[in-house]
Short mmCIF file of C-alpha atoms and ligand atoms in Angstrom, two decimals:
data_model
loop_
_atom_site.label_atom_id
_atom_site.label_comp_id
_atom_site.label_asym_id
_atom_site.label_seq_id
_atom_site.Cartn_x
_atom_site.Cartn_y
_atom_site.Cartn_z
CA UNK A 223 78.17 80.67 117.23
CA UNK A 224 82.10 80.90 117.66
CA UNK A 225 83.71 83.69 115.79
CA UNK A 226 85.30 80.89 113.73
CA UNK A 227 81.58 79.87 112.47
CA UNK A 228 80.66 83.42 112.00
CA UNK A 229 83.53 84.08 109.43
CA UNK A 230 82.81 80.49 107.99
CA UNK A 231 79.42 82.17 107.30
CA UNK A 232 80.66 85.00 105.48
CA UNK A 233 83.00 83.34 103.60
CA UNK A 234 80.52 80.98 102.07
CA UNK A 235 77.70 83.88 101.23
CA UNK A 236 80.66 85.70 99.22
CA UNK A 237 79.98 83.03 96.85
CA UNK A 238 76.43 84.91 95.50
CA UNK A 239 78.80 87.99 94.49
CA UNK A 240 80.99 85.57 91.70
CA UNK A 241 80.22 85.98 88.30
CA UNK A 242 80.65 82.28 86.69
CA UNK A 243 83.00 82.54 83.79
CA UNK A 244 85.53 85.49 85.41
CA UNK A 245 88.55 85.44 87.54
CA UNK A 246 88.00 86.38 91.01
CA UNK A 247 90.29 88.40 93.60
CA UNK A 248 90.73 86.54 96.81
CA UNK A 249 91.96 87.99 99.73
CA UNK A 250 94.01 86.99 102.89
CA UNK A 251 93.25 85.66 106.36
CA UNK A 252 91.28 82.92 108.09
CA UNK A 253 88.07 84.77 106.67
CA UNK A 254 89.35 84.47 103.28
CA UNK A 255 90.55 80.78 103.43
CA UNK A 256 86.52 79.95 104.14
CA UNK A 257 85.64 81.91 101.49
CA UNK A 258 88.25 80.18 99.57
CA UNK A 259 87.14 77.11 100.52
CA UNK A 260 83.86 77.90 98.96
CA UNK A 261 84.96 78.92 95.84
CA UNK A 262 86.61 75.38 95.38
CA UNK A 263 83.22 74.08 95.30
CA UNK A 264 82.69 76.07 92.47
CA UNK A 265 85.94 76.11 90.96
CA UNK A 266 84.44 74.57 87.32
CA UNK A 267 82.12 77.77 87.21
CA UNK A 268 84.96 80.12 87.45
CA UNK A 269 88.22 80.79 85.25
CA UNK A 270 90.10 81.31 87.88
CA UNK A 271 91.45 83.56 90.54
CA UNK A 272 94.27 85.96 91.32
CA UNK A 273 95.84 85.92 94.93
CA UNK A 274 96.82 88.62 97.41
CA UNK A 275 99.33 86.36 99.03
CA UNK A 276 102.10 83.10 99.01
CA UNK A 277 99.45 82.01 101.86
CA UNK A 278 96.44 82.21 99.35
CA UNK A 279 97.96 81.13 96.41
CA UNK A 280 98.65 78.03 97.90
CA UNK A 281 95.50 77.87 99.28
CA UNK A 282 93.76 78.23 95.90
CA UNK A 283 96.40 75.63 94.30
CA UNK A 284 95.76 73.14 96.81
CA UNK A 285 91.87 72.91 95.99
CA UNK A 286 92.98 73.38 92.16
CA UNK A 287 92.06 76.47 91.36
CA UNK A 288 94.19 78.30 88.60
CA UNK A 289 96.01 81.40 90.13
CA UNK A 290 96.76 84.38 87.58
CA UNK A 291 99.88 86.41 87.68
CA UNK A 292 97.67 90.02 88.00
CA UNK A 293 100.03 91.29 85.35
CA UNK A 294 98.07 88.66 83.09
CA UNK A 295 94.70 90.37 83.47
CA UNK A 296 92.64 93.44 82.87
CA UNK A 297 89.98 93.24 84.92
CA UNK A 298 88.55 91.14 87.99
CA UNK A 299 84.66 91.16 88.84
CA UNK A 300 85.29 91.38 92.46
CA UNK A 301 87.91 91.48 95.26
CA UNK A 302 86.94 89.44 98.10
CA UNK A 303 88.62 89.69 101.51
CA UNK A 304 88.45 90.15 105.40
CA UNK A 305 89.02 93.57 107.59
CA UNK A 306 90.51 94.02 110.83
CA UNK A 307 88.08 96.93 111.24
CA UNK A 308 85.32 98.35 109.31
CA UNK A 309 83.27 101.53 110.35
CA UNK A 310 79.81 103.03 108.81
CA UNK A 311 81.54 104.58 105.56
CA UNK A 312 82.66 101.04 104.50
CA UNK A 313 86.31 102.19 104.98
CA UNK A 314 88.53 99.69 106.63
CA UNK A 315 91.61 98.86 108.40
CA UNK A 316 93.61 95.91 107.04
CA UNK A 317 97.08 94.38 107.52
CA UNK A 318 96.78 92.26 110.48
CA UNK A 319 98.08 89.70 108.30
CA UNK A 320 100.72 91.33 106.56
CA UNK A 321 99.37 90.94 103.12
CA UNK A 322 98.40 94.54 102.91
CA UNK A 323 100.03 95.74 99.85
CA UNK A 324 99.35 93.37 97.52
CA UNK A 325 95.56 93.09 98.83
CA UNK A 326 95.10 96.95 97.85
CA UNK A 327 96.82 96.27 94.53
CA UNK A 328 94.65 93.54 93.99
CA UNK A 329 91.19 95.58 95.17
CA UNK A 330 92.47 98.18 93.27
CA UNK A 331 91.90 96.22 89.54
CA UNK A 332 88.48 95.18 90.99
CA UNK A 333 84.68 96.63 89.72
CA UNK A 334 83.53 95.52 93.22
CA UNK A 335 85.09 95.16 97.26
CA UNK A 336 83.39 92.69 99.03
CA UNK A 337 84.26 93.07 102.57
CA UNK A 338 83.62 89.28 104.51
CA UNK A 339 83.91 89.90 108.32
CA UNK A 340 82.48 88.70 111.57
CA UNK A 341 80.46 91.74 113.79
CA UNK A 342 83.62 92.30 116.02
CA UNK A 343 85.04 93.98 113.05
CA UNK A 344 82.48 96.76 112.80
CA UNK A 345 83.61 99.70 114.39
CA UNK A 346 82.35 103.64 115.01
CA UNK A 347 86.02 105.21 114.29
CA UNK A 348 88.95 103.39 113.11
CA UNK A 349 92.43 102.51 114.76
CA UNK A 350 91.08 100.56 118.19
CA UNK A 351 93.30 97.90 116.04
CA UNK A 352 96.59 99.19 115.64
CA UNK A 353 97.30 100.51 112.02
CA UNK A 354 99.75 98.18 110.09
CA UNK A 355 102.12 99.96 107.84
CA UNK A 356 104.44 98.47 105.16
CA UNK A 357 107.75 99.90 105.04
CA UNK A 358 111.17 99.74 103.25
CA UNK A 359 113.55 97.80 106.03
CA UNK A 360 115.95 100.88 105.98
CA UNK A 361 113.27 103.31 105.93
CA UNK A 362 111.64 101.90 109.49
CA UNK A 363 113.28 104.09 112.38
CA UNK A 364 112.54 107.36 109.83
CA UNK A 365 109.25 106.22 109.40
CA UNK A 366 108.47 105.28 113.05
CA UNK A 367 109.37 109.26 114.06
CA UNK A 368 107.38 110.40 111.57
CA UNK A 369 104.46 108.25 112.66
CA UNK A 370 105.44 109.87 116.57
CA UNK A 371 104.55 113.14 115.10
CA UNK A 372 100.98 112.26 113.32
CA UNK A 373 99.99 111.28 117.19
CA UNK A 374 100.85 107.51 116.78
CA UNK A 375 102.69 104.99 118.60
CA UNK A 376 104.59 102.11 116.06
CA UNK A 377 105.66 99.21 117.15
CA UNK A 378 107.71 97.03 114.74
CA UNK A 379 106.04 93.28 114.40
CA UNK A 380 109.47 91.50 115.20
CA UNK A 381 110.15 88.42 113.36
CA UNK A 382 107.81 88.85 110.20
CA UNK A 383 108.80 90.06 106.78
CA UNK A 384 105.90 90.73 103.96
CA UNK A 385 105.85 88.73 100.69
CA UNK A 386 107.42 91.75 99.40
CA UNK A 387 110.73 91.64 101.72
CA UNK A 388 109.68 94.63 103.85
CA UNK A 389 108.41 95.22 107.27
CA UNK A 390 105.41 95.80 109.29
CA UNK A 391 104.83 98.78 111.97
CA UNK A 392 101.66 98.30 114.03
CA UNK A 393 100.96 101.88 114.55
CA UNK A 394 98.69 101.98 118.29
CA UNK A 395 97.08 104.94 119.98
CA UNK A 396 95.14 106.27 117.04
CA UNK A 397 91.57 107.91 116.53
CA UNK A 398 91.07 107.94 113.04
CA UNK A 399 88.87 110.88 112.50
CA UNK A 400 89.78 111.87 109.13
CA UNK A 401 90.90 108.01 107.14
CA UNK A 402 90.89 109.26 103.87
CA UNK A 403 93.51 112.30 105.01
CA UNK A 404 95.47 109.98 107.22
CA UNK A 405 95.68 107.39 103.88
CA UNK A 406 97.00 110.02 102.22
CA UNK A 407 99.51 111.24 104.65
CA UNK A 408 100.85 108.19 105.54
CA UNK A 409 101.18 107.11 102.42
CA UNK A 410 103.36 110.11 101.32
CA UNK A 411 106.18 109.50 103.66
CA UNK A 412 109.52 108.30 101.67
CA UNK A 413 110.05 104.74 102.41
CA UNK A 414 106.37 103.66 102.83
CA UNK A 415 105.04 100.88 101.01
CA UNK A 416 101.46 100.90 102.00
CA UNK A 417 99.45 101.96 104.98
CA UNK A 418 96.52 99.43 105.85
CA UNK A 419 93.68 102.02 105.83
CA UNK A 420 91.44 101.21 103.28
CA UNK A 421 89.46 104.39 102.51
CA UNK A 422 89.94 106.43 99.51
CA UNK A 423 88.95 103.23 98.48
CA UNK A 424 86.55 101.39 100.54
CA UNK A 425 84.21 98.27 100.48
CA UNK A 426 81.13 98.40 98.29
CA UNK A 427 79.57 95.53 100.17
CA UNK A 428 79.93 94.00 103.50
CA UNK A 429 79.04 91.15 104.72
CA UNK A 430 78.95 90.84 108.23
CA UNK A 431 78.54 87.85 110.59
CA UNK A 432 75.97 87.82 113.34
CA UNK A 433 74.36 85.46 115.61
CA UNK A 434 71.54 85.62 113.70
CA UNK A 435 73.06 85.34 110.27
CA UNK A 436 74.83 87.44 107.59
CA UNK A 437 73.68 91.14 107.28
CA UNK A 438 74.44 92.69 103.81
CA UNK A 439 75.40 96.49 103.96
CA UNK A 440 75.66 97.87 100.79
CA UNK A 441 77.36 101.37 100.19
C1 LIG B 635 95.39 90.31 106.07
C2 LIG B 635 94.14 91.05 106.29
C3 LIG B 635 92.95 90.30 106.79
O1 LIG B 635 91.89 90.50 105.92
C4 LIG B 635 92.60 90.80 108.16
O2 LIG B 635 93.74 90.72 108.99
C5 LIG B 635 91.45 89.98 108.76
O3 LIG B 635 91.91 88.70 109.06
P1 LIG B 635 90.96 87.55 109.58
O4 LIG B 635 90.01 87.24 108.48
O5 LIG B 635 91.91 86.41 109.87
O6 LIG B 635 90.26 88.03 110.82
O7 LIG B 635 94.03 92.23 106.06
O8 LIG B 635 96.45 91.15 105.72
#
């Protein structure tokens, strides 16, 4: 199977973790868009969905499913999106698509993470896949040193801006011992949006695709 078929696969078995009759966080990524896909084939069981992305939203639109302004709901049964990485603990790295903030924001308002990813994503330690980083354009040379000194090396991804008007550092050359520290650290620096570990809060399911189809881990 082609990566592109394992995340296919994923995207489609997310469907047995949406409650008919709620509105459902959706993620960002070619992982997401197949398990946005298959929500459009349910779309009449659901009341909707609210987006982590311009990229999603349209997405969603496109296959008519309503998209909620998050600041119109209280509650979502589940978040479902992709990983970059994803170790043992269920905490992940995310960001490769630049959506980063708005995906935590989004997981954050959900009862459940559903983490959809093919088996390249599973990792031992965190940070083989450099560590995106949201940051406030005038902040990014300040944050970059500080990022020198917490052993990493940030490159800024030239020529993208998020949907938020800020930029992305890739941060490279990190072991990621300690994610729920380095979260925390990270996040603290003035000018810092969002760093793209995912560990104070975590998946509380994956689903991971394999040749010989999709494993459920549960936390
Ligand atoms: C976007 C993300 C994605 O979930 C992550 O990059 C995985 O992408 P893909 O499903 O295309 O492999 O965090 O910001």
């Amino acid at each position: 199977m082609t990566q592109d078929e394992l995340k296919k696969a994923v995207g489609w078995a997310a469907l047995d973790f949406v409650k008919p009759g709620t509105i459902i966080g959706v993620g960002t990524g070619s992982t997401a868009a197949h398990f946005i896909d298959a929500l459009g084939s349910i779309k009449h069981q659901i009341d909707g969905a609210v987006s982590s992305s311009e990229a999603s939203t349209q997405r969603l639109q496109h296959l008519g499913i309503p998209v909620f302004d998050l600041n119109e709901v209280d509650s979502l049964s589940v978040y479902v999106d992709g990983a970059d990485e994803i170790n043992g603990q269920m905490q992940m790295i995310k960001g490769g698509g630049a959506a980063l903030t708005r995906e935590k924001i989004v997981a954050a308002v959900a009862d459940k993470f559903i983490c959809i990813a093919d088996a390249s994503k599973q990792v031992e330690v965190l940070g083989r896949f450099p560590l995106p980083v949201e940051v406030i354009p005038m902040a990014r040379s300040y944050v970059a040193r500080e990022l020198v000194k917490l052993g990493g090396l940030p490159e800024y991804r030239q020529n993208v801006l998020t949907d938020n008007g800020n930029v992305i550092l890739d941060v490279h050359n990190l072991r990621i011992l300690d994610p729920v520290a380095l979260e925390r650290s990270i996040n603290a620096l003035p000018g810092v949006v969002t760093v793209g570990l995912f560990a104070a809060r975590g998946a509380d399911v994956a689903l991971i695709g394999t040749a010989s189809g999709v494993k459920t881990i549960e936390k």
